[in-house]
């Protein structure tokens, strides 16, 4: 595995020797950023999918402040990289993320939370313009489930478990869980999960519309990257418009959303990629998008 990873990392990515990237506790990206809690790589045949793997195994990828700061740096980095057309966020086989770091939160006061805007930097994932796919194996609990729901697409491994167990800790979801879960699965199941802390399986999550596909644990990441490659193969410019249009459905009335969609649709007619896409269809060839 180390060899495979090394060959994937070397060509486009590392300034440091691959062995340093793989073994040192802090990892270097090509931007020179140090990652202690993440493994950040470009994957796919064309190296056009950015993969962010949470790597805090001893705490089941609990989302401590340092990890979330690194997540934001990695997202900024991929957002700026013109070659990257999609981003995958994943964890380990046992845990996508077991929630916000309870030990870090344990002694916080209301004054510190409110005064310091605790968790204000957590929503970066939901602001990324490029499509983000969550590949969830194992536990996605509390903030872990919320992180997955900030992504655009959720793929689950067959043993994944989703839950919002904050109520069992005497608190409630604080990073969008009560809102995004309710929009995704409806009131009854969201209420049940938030009020009891009970988890749902990957299968239940798929039936409820929280995840779009389920794969065997060991196949999950590969499938998520493959979905990322498919997305990255389209026009990045028009993909951003499509993402904006779908997201409008969560923020606007139907009339406003339809209006916004129409404007974005018209805007595609100002792009080279729309011309290329339709010409390629008529000429019976594969479109060659240039992101213009
Ligand atoms: C800090 C955590 C953690 C967490 C697990 N660990 N979850 N540390 N914060 N959220 C640590 C444990 O303390 C332990 O370390 C190690 O990870 C392994 O966990 P175990 O409990 O021994 O593993 P296991 O028996 O397999 O049980 C797995 C588990 C359980 C069911 C996922 O760990 C669990 O219930 N975790 C908490 C889940 C949760 O309540 N999440 C919501 C958090 S609140 P040590 O060193 O002690 O052995 C939240 C609020 C969000 O997310 C609000 C906005 C972001």
Coordinates of C-alpha atoms in Angstrom, one line a residue, residues 80-185:
X80 CA -7.6 27.1 -5.3
X81 CA -6.1 24.2 -7.3
X82 CA -7.4 24.6 -10.9
X83 CA -6.8 20.9 -11.6
X84 CA -9.1 19.7 -8.8
X85 CA -12.7 19.3 -9.9
X86 CA -14.1 17.4 -6.9
X87 CA -13.2 16.7 -3.3
X88 CA -13.7 13.6 -1.2
X89 CA -13.7 13.6 2.6
X90 CA -13.3 10.3 4.3
X91 CA -12.2 8.7 7.6
X92 CA -11.1 5.2 8.6
X93 CA -13.0 1.9 8.4
X94 CA -14.0 2.3 12.0
X95 CA -15.0 5.9 12.0
X96 CA -15.7 8.7 9.6
X97 CA -15.8 10.9 12.8
X98 CA -17.2 10.1 16.2
X99 CA -18.3 13.7 16.7
X100 CA -16.9 16.9 18.1
X101 CA -14.1 16.3 20.6
X102 CA -16.0 15.8 23.9
X103 CA -12.8 16.0 26.0
X104 CA -12.0 19.4 24.4
X105 CA -15.5 20.7 24.9
X106 CA -16.0 19.3 28.4
X107 CA -15.0 22.3 30.4
X108 CA -16.1 25.1 28.1
X109 CA -18.4 27.7 29.5
X110 CA -21.3 29.5 27.9
X111 CA -19.3 32.7 27.9
X112 CA -16.5 31.0 26.0
X113 CA -18.9 29.4 23.5
X114 CA -21.0 32.5 22.8
X115 CA -18.2 35.1 23.2
X116 CA -15.7 33.2 21.2
X117 CA -18.2 32.0 18.5
X118 CA -17.4 28.4 19.2
X119 CA -17.7 26.3 16.0
X120 CA -18.0 29.4 13.8
X121 CA -15.3 27.9 11.5
X122 CA -17.0 24.6 11.2
X123 CA -19.2 25.4 8.2
X124 CA -16.3 25.9 5.7
X125 CA -17.2 22.5 4.0
X126 CA -20.7 23.9 3.2
X127 CA -19.2 26.9 1.5
X128 CA -16.8 25.2 -0.9
X129 CA -17.8 25.8 -4.5
X130 CA -16.4 22.6 -5.8
X131 CA -18.5 19.5 -5.2
X132 CA -17.7 17.6 -2.0
X133 CA -18.4 13.9 -1.5
X134 CA -18.4 12.3 1.9
X135 CA -17.3 8.7 1.9
X136 CA -18.6 7.4 5.3
X137 CA -17.4 4.2 6.8
X138 CA -18.1 3.3 10.5
X139 CA -19.4 5.9 12.9
X140 CA -20.6 9.3 11.7
X141 CA -21.9 10.7 15.0
X142 CA -22.8 14.2 16.2
X143 CA -20.4 16.6 14.5
X144 CA -19.3 13.7 12.3
X145 CA -22.8 13.3 10.9
X146 CA -23.0 17.0 10.6
X147 CA -19.7 17.2 8.7
X148 CA -21.0 14.5 6.3
X149 CA -24.3 16.4 5.8
X150 CA -22.3 19.6 4.9
X151 CA -21.0 17.7 1.9
X152 CA -22.9 17.5 -1.4
X153 CA -23.1 13.8 -1.8
X154 CA -22.9 11.1 0.9
X155 CA -21.7 7.6 0.0
X156 CA -21.8 5.1 2.8
X157 CA -19.9 1.9 3.5
X158 CA -22.3 -1.0 4.3
X159 CA -21.3 -0.9 8.0
X160 CA -21.7 2.9 8.5
X161 CA -23.8 4.2 11.3
X162 CA -25.2 7.7 11.4
X163 CA -26.5 9.4 14.6
X164 CA -26.9 12.7 16.5
X165 CA -26.3 11.5 20.1
X166 CA -25.7 14.9 21.6
X167 CA -28.9 14.6 23.7
X168 CA -27.1 11.8 25.7
X169 CA -24.4 14.3 26.6
X170 CA -26.9 16.9 27.7
X171 CA -26.6 19.0 24.7
X172 CA -28.0 19.3 21.1
X173 CA -26.5 19.3 17.6
X174 CA -24.6 22.5 17.0
X175 CA -23.2 22.3 13.5
X176 CA -26.4 22.1 11.5
X177 CA -27.6 18.6 12.5
X178 CA -31.1 19.6 13.5
X179 CA -31.5 21.5 10.3
X180 CA -29.8 19.5 7.6
X181 CA -30.9 16.1 9.0
X182 CA -34.5 17.2 9.0
X183 CA -34.3 18.5 5.5
X184 CA -32.7 15.2 4.4
X185 CA -34.8 12.6 6.2

